[in-house]
């Protein structure tokens, strides 16, 4: 029943926080870290009369079937984006990283030697960090598929949806609904701590109050033992919302079962999750998640991308494939402006952002990103959007 904990530990070793939240993990922040802000406004100048040389780094060559499938999906999505660039031509060259840092660094350096003026990918956080370090002397920016913000900064931008982005959206929405006294429940691993920190920071910006936090070790026994402490934290502070960092592949199924049984009524205390509760689909059938809130990309935009991908390739895209589409779409939109500085940090971080596979997004000068997310609930085992994703920046959620 609790095989998901084994899956979770494996994910930690791969050092990625998957955007689809099939498992949550992170690497040691001290082992990575961005390169600082010194390179954020740098980047090569492009010849606007020629195709833009872009390197796509994918986890091909690792020997893992899942990596090969994802590598193919990322390349497909990138080429799909190239079809709709309003006259901009991309010279795309694809490099396999084998899913590891040393190969990613070597391939990134080779790509720049081959003429690449920007890098899209790679996937895993350590690989993305290594690629960024390898090409920093050439002032080449990296649009990584990771959502691990410990590697963001300098010439590395993360494209994946982050804890901070999701927490900001959900906490601000909860506060507007009067659910402004929050208890945070999180695992003791790095991912749980990052999730907790994101919720706390979002609360400080939205006027909500984190009245308590309850952590638990990554074990069935530890999670079960935490439930009475959650109940006490809610009762003692009069909290009206409980935010959980657990994913469906982690502790969410057990938490959503045990909390109601312990007397934490979902009607009195709003359940909120900062991971995707609709992946896998079976999660929606859990009694404990009914009425809970979570965030997800703009369903209309995501559906349109899925249909476009299926029409082109005959199968549904991997949940992470849209990140490659986004990277190419951003490069194409900037190059279409005819500006030789289209690939500099200042251009990449334009405030108006970009239209991506799953909605609007923009890159921030600290290497992180903001994405337009919808707020959804689970009703009768179905996803129901209760607050639509914004279509432009400056509105709800930002």
Short mmCIF file of C-alpha atoms in Angstrom, two decimals:
data_model
loop_
_atom_site.label_atom_id
_atom_site.label_comp_id
_atom_site.label_asym_id
_atom_site.label_seq_id
_atom_site.Cartn_x
_atom_site.Cartn_y
_atom_site.Cartn_z
CA UNK A 1 0.00 0.00 0.00
CA UNK A 2 2.85 2.32 0.75
CA UNK A 3 5.10 1.62 -2.21
CA UNK A 4 4.89 5.33 -2.99
CA UNK A 5 7.49 6.03 -0.29
CA UNK A 6 9.97 3.88 -2.23
CA UNK A 7 9.11 5.84 -5.37
CA UNK A 8 9.61 9.07 -3.48
CA UNK A 9 13.09 8.13 -2.32
CA UNK A 10 14.07 7.25 -5.88
CA UNK A 11 12.83 10.64 -7.04
CA UNK A 12 14.99 12.37 -4.46
CA UNK A 13 18.07 10.73 -5.94
CA UNK A 14 17.16 12.05 -9.38
CA UNK A 15 17.02 15.58 -7.96
CA UNK A 16 13.95 16.91 -9.69
CA UNK A 17 10.57 18.21 -8.65
CA UNK A 18 8.33 16.95 -11.47
CA UNK A 19 5.91 19.60 -12.64
CA UNK A 20 3.13 17.06 -12.81
CA UNK A 21 3.78 16.29 -9.15
CA UNK A 22 3.83 12.53 -9.69
CA UNK A 23 6.46 12.58 -6.96
CA UNK A 24 8.07 15.39 -5.01
CA UNK A 25 11.75 15.64 -4.38
CA UNK A 26 14.62 18.07 -4.34
CA UNK A 27 18.33 18.03 -4.09
CA UNK A 28 20.49 19.52 -1.40
CA UNK A 29 20.41 23.28 -2.00
CA UNK A 30 23.97 23.59 -0.78
CA UNK A 31 25.09 21.18 -3.48
CA UNK A 32 23.64 23.28 -6.26
CA UNK A 33 22.65 26.90 -6.12
CA UNK A 34 22.37 29.36 -8.98
CA UNK A 35 25.28 31.38 -10.23
CA UNK A 36 23.97 34.60 -8.76
CA UNK A 37 22.42 37.57 -10.51
CA UNK A 38 25.49 38.80 -12.32
CA UNK A 39 24.66 37.08 -15.60
CA UNK A 40 20.92 37.70 -15.63
CA UNK A 41 21.10 40.55 -18.14
CA UNK A 42 23.72 38.98 -20.38
CA UNK A 43 23.44 36.77 -23.41
CA UNK A 44 24.70 36.53 -26.96
CA UNK A 45 23.52 38.81 -29.73
CA UNK A 46 21.70 37.08 -32.54
CA UNK A 47 21.69 37.74 -36.25
CA UNK A 48 18.03 38.54 -36.85
CA UNK A 49 18.33 37.64 -40.53
CA UNK A 50 19.37 34.05 -39.81
CA UNK A 51 17.73 31.06 -38.06
CA UNK A 52 18.21 31.18 -34.29
CA UNK A 53 20.62 28.41 -33.18
CA UNK A 54 18.99 26.60 -30.23
CA UNK A 55 20.23 23.51 -28.38
CA UNK A 56 17.68 21.16 -26.85
CA UNK A 57 19.09 19.00 -24.05
CA UNK A 58 16.99 15.92 -23.27
CA UNK A 59 17.59 12.87 -21.01
CA UNK A 60 18.31 10.54 -23.91
CA UNK A 61 20.93 7.82 -23.46
CA UNK A 62 20.39 7.01 -19.78
CA UNK A 63 19.20 3.49 -20.51
CA UNK A 64 15.94 4.18 -18.70
CA UNK A 65 12.80 3.68 -20.75
CA UNK A 66 11.03 6.51 -18.96
CA UNK A 67 13.84 8.92 -19.85
CA UNK A 68 13.76 7.86 -23.50
CA UNK A 69 10.00 8.37 -23.68
CA UNK A 70 10.26 11.79 -22.09
CA UNK A 71 13.18 12.76 -24.34
CA UNK A 72 11.10 11.95 -27.41
CA UNK A 73 8.12 13.86 -26.06
CA UNK A 74 10.21 16.92 -25.28
CA UNK A 75 11.71 16.94 -28.76
CA UNK A 76 8.28 16.47 -30.33
CA UNK A 77 6.84 19.36 -28.35
CA UNK A 78 9.75 21.62 -29.27
CA UNK A 79 9.26 20.88 -32.96
CA UNK A 80 5.53 21.44 -32.56
CA UNK A 81 6.20 24.93 -31.22
CA UNK A 82 8.49 25.67 -34.16
CA UNK A 83 5.53 25.38 -36.54
CA UNK A 84 3.83 28.51 -35.18
CA UNK A 85 6.56 31.11 -34.82
CA UNK A 86 5.31 33.76 -37.22
CA UNK A 87 8.18 33.56 -39.67
CA UNK A 88 10.95 33.00 -37.11
CA UNK A 89 13.20 30.08 -37.99
CA UNK A 90 14.84 27.93 -35.33
CA UNK A 91 17.96 25.88 -36.03
CA UNK A 92 17.26 23.18 -33.43
CA UNK A 93 19.95 20.70 -32.49
CA UNK A 94 19.19 17.96 -29.97
CA UNK A 95 21.70 16.60 -27.47
CA UNK A 96 21.30 13.67 -25.08
CA UNK A 97 22.40 14.16 -21.48
CA UNK A 98 21.96 10.53 -20.31
CA UNK A 99 20.18 12.11 -17.35
CA UNK A 100 23.39 12.99 -15.51
CA UNK A 101 25.27 16.15 -14.66
CA UNK A 102 28.67 15.43 -16.20
CA UNK A 103 27.21 14.48 -19.57
CA UNK A 104 24.89 17.49 -19.48
CA UNK A 105 27.82 19.82 -18.86
CA UNK A 106 29.82 18.29 -21.72
CA UNK A 107 26.88 18.40 -24.11
CA UNK A 108 26.03 21.98 -23.20
CA UNK A 109 29.61 23.03 -23.87
CA UNK A 110 29.59 21.12 -27.15
CA UNK A 111 26.30 22.75 -28.16
CA UNK A 112 27.75 26.22 -27.65
CA UNK A 113 30.86 25.22 -29.60
CA UNK A 114 28.47 24.11 -32.35
CA UNK A 115 26.96 27.58 -32.38
CA UNK A 116 23.99 27.37 -29.97
CA UNK A 117 23.04 30.77 -28.58
CA UNK A 118 20.59 29.50 -25.98
CA UNK A 119 19.94 26.13 -24.35
CA UNK A 120 16.49 24.67 -23.67
CA UNK A 121 16.67 21.93 -21.01
CA UNK A 122 18.00 19.78 -19.46
CA UNK A 123 15.54 18.10 -17.12
CA UNK A 124 17.14 17.05 -13.85
CA UNK A 125 18.26 19.75 -11.45
CA UNK A 126 21.88 18.65 -11.08
CA UNK A 127 22.20 18.34 -14.86
CA UNK A 128 20.68 21.78 -15.41
CA UNK A 129 22.98 23.34 -12.84
CA UNK A 130 26.01 21.70 -14.45
CA UNK A 131 24.94 22.86 -17.90
CA UNK A 132 24.55 26.41 -16.63
CA UNK A 133 28.03 26.39 -15.10
CA UNK A 134 29.54 24.96 -18.29
CA UNK A 135 28.23 27.72 -20.56
CA UNK A 136 28.31 30.67 -18.19
CA UNK A 137 31.68 31.90 -19.49
CA UNK A 138 30.12 32.23 -22.95
CA UNK A 139 27.14 34.20 -21.50
CA UNK A 140 24.66 31.64 -22.81
CA UNK A 141 21.35 31.34 -20.97
CA UNK A 142 19.75 28.02 -20.01
CA UNK A 143 15.97 27.48 -19.89
CA UNK A 144 15.88 24.33 -17.76
CA UNK A 145 12.92 21.97 -17.50
CA UNK A 146 13.43 21.65 -13.75
CA UNK A 147 11.18 23.38 -11.23
CA UNK A 148 13.79 23.16 -8.48
CA UNK A 149 14.43 26.78 -7.54
CA UNK A 150 17.67 25.98 -5.72
CA UNK A 151 19.41 25.99 -9.12
CA UNK A 152 17.75 29.18 -10.41
CA UNK A 153 19.74 32.35 -10.92
CA UNK A 154 22.46 33.79 -13.08
CA UNK A 155 22.17 32.23 -16.52
CA UNK A 156 19.81 29.44 -15.38
CA UNK A 157 16.03 29.90 -15.58
CA UNK A 158 13.65 27.14 -14.48
CA UNK A 159 10.54 26.56 -16.59
CA UNK A 160 8.75 24.09 -14.33
CA UNK A 161 5.86 25.16 -12.12
CA UNK A 162 7.29 25.91 -8.68
CA UNK A 163 6.07 25.53 -5.12
CA UNK A 164 6.25 29.30 -4.77
CA UNK A 165 4.00 29.89 -7.77
CA UNK A 166 1.43 27.34 -6.63
CA UNK A 167 1.51 28.48 -3.01
CA UNK A 168 1.02 32.14 -3.99
CA UNK A 169 -2.01 31.25 -6.08
CA UNK A 170 -3.67 29.04 -3.51
CA UNK A 171 -2.91 31.07 -0.39
CA UNK A 172 -4.15 34.30 -1.97
CA UNK A 173 -7.32 32.57 -3.13
CA UNK A 174 -7.86 31.00 0.29
CA UNK A 175 -7.39 34.34 2.01
CA UNK A 176 -10.01 35.96 -0.22
CA UNK A 177 -12.42 33.20 0.75
CA UNK A 178 -11.83 33.81 4.44
CA UNK A 179 -9.68 30.71 4.84
CA UNK A 180 -6.82 32.73 6.26
CA UNK A 181 -5.71 30.77 9.35
CA UNK A 182 -3.50 28.00 8.02
CA UNK A 183 -1.84 24.89 9.41
CA UNK A 184 0.85 23.46 7.13
CA UNK A 185 1.46 19.69 7.03
CA UNK A 186 4.68 18.63 5.34
CA UNK A 187 7.25 15.86 5.10
CA UNK A 188 10.63 16.34 6.73
CA UNK A 189 12.52 15.99 3.45
CA UNK A 190 13.84 18.91 1.44
CA UNK A 191 10.76 18.98 -0.78
CA UNK A 192 8.45 19.21 2.22
CA UNK A 193 10.52 21.98 3.72
CA UNK A 194 10.54 23.93 0.45
CA UNK A 195 6.77 23.54 0.22
CA UNK A 196 6.33 24.73 3.80
CA UNK A 197 8.54 27.75 3.19
CA UNK A 198 6.62 28.65 0.05
CA UNK A 199 3.31 28.58 1.91
CA UNK A 200 4.70 30.68 4.75
CA UNK A 201 6.07 33.27 2.35
CA UNK A 202 2.81 33.36 0.39
CA UNK A 203 0.88 33.89 3.61
CA UNK A 204 3.03 36.86 4.56
CA UNK A 205 2.22 38.48 1.21
CA UNK A 206 -1.50 37.77 1.23
CA UNK A 207 -2.49 38.70 4.77
CA UNK A 208 -3.08 35.09 5.82
CA UNK A 209 -1.52 33.62 8.96
CA UNK A 210 0.29 30.31 9.31
CA UNK A 211 -0.83 29.34 12.79
CA UNK A 212 1.21 26.15 12.94
CA UNK A 213 3.27 23.60 11.05
CA UNK A 214 3.36 19.84 11.51
CA UNK A 215 6.10 17.74 9.95
CA UNK A 216 6.46 13.99 9.58
CA UNK A 217 9.16 11.53 8.46
CA UNK A 218 8.74 9.68 5.17
CA UNK A 219 7.28 6.53 6.63
CA UNK A 220 3.82 5.13 7.20
CA UNK A 221 4.36 5.13 10.95
CA UNK A 222 5.61 8.70 10.98
CA UNK A 223 2.71 9.98 8.93
CA UNK A 224 0.14 8.17 11.09
CA UNK A 225 1.74 9.57 14.24
CA UNK A 226 1.52 13.12 12.84
CA UNK A 227 -2.27 13.09 12.43
CA UNK A 228 -3.14 13.74 16.12
CA UNK A 229 -0.65 16.61 16.12
CA UNK A 230 -2.36 18.09 13.07
CA UNK A 231 -5.72 17.88 14.86
CA UNK A 232 -4.29 19.60 17.94
CA UNK A 233 -2.63 22.34 15.88
CA UNK A 234 -5.91 23.11 14.11
CA UNK A 235 -8.00 23.07 17.29
CA UNK A 236 -5.58 25.10 19.39
CA UNK A 237 -5.24 27.91 16.82
CA UNK A 238 -8.76 27.86 15.42
CA UNK A 239 -7.32 27.23 11.96
CA UNK A 240 -9.76 27.11 9.04
CA UNK A 241 -7.44 25.68 6.37
CA UNK A 242 -4.90 22.86 6.27
CA UNK A 243 -2.30 23.03 3.49
CA UNK A 244 -0.61 19.75 2.56
CA UNK A 245 2.59 19.39 0.54
CA UNK A 246 2.12 15.64 -0.02
CA UNK A 247 1.62 14.35 -3.55
CA UNK A 248 -0.76 11.60 -4.73
CA UNK A 249 2.31 9.37 -5.18
CA UNK A 250 3.36 10.21 -1.63
CA UNK A 251 1.43 10.71 1.56
CA UNK A 252 -1.74 12.36 0.23
CA UNK A 253 -3.92 9.21 0.06
CA UNK A 254 -3.19 8.33 3.69
CA UNK A 255 -3.48 11.90 4.98
CA UNK A 256 -6.78 12.48 3.23
CA UNK A 257 -8.11 9.28 4.82
CA UNK A 258 -6.81 9.77 8.35
CA UNK A 259 -7.49 13.47 8.90
CA UNK A 260 -11.29 13.19 8.57
CA UNK A 261 -11.22 10.07 10.73
CA UNK A 262 -9.36 12.07 13.39
CA UNK A 263 -12.05 14.72 13.41
CA UNK A 264 -10.56 17.32 11.05
CA UNK A 265 -13.78 18.09 9.20
CA UNK A 266 -13.25 19.18 5.58
CA UNK A 267 -16.28 21.47 5.86
CA UNK A 268 -14.87 23.35 8.86
CA UNK A 269 -11.22 23.15 7.81
CA UNK A 270 -10.57 23.57 4.10
CA UNK A 271 -8.18 20.96 2.68
CA UNK A 272 -5.68 22.48 0.23
CA UNK A 273 -2.83 20.78 -1.64
CA UNK A 274 0.10 22.40 -3.41
CA UNK A 275 0.59 19.41 -5.72
CA UNK A 276 -1.59 18.28 -8.63
CA UNK A 277 -4.42 16.14 -7.26
CA UNK A 278 -5.67 15.14 -10.71
CA UNK A 279 -2.56 13.11 -11.65
CA UNK A 280 -2.97 10.18 -11.60
CA UNK A 281 -6.67 10.29 -12.41
CA UNK A 282 -7.49 7.71 -9.71
CA UNK A 283 -6.65 10.25 -7.00
CA UNK A 284 -9.94 12.00 -7.73
CA UNK A 285 -11.80 8.93 -6.47
CA UNK A 286 -10.39 9.24 -2.95
CA UNK A 287 -13.15 10.23 -0.49
CA UNK A 288 -10.79 12.46 1.47
CA UNK A 289 -9.96 14.80 -1.43
CA UNK A 290 -13.59 15.61 -2.25
CA UNK A 291 -14.09 19.34 -1.77
CA UNK A 292 -10.37 20.00 -1.50
CA UNK A 293 -8.59 22.72 -3.44
CA UNK A 294 -5.51 22.50 -5.66
CA UNK A 295 -4.01 24.45 -8.55
CA UNK A 296 -3.57 23.37 -12.14
CA UNK A 297 -2.64 24.95 -15.50
CA UNK A 298 -5.28 26.66 -17.63
CA UNK A 299 -7.44 23.68 -18.72
CA UNK A 300 -8.43 25.30 -22.01
CA UNK A 301 -4.84 26.01 -23.07
CA UNK A 302 -3.64 22.63 -21.81
CA UNK A 303 -6.44 20.88 -23.72
CA UNK A 304 -5.60 22.73 -26.91
CA UNK A 305 -1.94 21.74 -26.63
CA UNK A 306 -2.86 18.13 -25.95
CA UNK A 307 -5.12 18.02 -29.01
CA UNK A 308 -2.46 19.61 -31.19
CA UNK A 309 0.17 17.16 -29.97
CA UNK A 310 -2.10 14.14 -30.45
CA UNK A 311 -2.95 15.24 -33.99
CA UNK A 312 0.72 15.56 -34.85
CA UNK A 313 2.12 12.47 -33.14
CA UNK A 314 -0.79 10.12 -32.51
CA UNK A 315 -0.48 9.93 -28.73
CA UNK A 316 -1.00 12.11 -25.67
CA UNK A 317 1.97 14.22 -24.56
CA UNK A 318 3.92 13.46 -21.41
CA UNK A 319 2.91 15.88 -18.60
CA UNK A 320 6.32 17.56 -18.88
CA UNK A 321 6.39 17.86 -22.67
CA UNK A 322 4.81 21.30 -22.65
CA UNK A 323 7.93 22.76 -21.04
CA UNK A 324 9.88 22.26 -24.27
CA UNK A 325 7.04 23.89 -26.19
CA UNK A 326 7.22 26.83 -23.78
CA UNK A 327 10.96 27.31 -24.19
CA UNK A 328 10.75 27.41 -27.97
CA UNK A 329 7.63 29.60 -27.90
CA UNK A 330 9.39 32.17 -25.72
CA UNK A 331 12.48 32.22 -27.95
CA UNK A 332 10.32 32.56 -31.05
CA UNK A 333 8.23 35.38 -29.59
CA UNK A 334 11.33 37.35 -28.66
CA UNK A 335 13.12 36.73 -31.95
CA UNK A 336 10.00 37.87 -33.84
CA UNK A 337 10.56 41.36 -32.40
CA UNK A 338 13.67 41.68 -34.58
CA UNK A 339 15.86 42.55 -31.62
CA UNK A 340 19.43 41.24 -31.66
CA UNK A 341 19.29 41.12 -27.85
CA UNK A 342 16.32 38.73 -27.89
CA UNK A 343 18.15 36.06 -25.90
CA UNK A 344 19.54 38.26 -23.14
CA UNK A 345 18.32 37.97 -19.59
CA UNK A 346 16.53 41.30 -19.76
CA UNK A 347 14.59 40.18 -22.84
CA UNK A 348 13.75 36.77 -21.41
CA UNK A 349 12.31 38.41 -18.30
CA UNK A 350 9.95 40.81 -20.08
CA UNK A 351 7.02 41.59 -17.80
CA UNK A 352 4.30 40.71 -20.29
CA UNK A 353 5.48 37.10 -20.40
CA UNK A 354 4.59 34.50 -23.00
CA UNK A 355 1.78 32.22 -24.13
CA UNK A 356 2.78 28.66 -23.42
CA UNK A 357 1.41 25.17 -23.84
CA UNK A 358 -0.64 25.37 -20.65
CA UNK A 359 -1.22 29.10 -20.26
CA UNK A 360 0.66 32.29 -19.64
CA UNK A 361 4.07 32.34 -17.99
CA UNK A 362 6.95 34.69 -17.44
CA UNK A 363 10.52 34.35 -16.28
CA UNK A 364 11.81 36.34 -13.34
CA UNK A 365 15.21 37.94 -12.94
CA UNK A 366 16.04 35.54 -10.10
CA UNK A 367 15.69 32.60 -12.49
CA UNK A 368 12.30 31.45 -11.23
CA UNK A 369 8.99 31.85 -13.03
CA UNK A 370 5.35 32.76 -12.65
CA UNK A 371 2.57 30.79 -14.31
CA UNK A 372 -1.11 31.50 -14.73
CA UNK A 373 -2.83 28.78 -12.71
CA UNK A 374 -6.47 27.93 -12.12
CA UNK A 375 -7.85 26.91 -8.74
CA UNK A 376 -9.89 23.71 -8.81
CA UNK A 377 -11.83 21.52 -6.43
CA UNK A 378 -12.80 17.86 -6.54
CA UNK A 379 -16.54 17.35 -6.79
CA UNK A 380 -18.13 13.95 -7.34
CA UNK A 381 -14.73 12.53 -8.35
CA UNK A 382 -14.32 15.22 -11.04
CA UNK A 383 -12.15 18.31 -11.39
CA UNK A 384 -14.19 21.52 -11.21
CA UNK A 385 -12.47 24.88 -11.77
CA UNK A 386 -13.62 27.39 -9.15
CA UNK A 387 -11.31 30.27 -10.09
CA UNK A 388 -10.15 30.52 -13.69
CA UNK A 389 -6.53 30.92 -14.70
CA UNK A 390 -5.61 34.53 -15.50
CA UNK A 391 -5.02 35.32 -19.18
CA UNK A 392 -2.59 38.15 -18.51
CA UNK A 393 -0.24 39.30 -15.78
CA UNK A 394 -1.24 41.80 -13.13
CA UNK A 395 -4.59 40.14 -12.40
CA UNK A 396 -5.75 37.57 -9.87
CA UNK A 397 -2.99 35.33 -8.61
CA UNK A 398 -0.05 37.67 -9.34
#
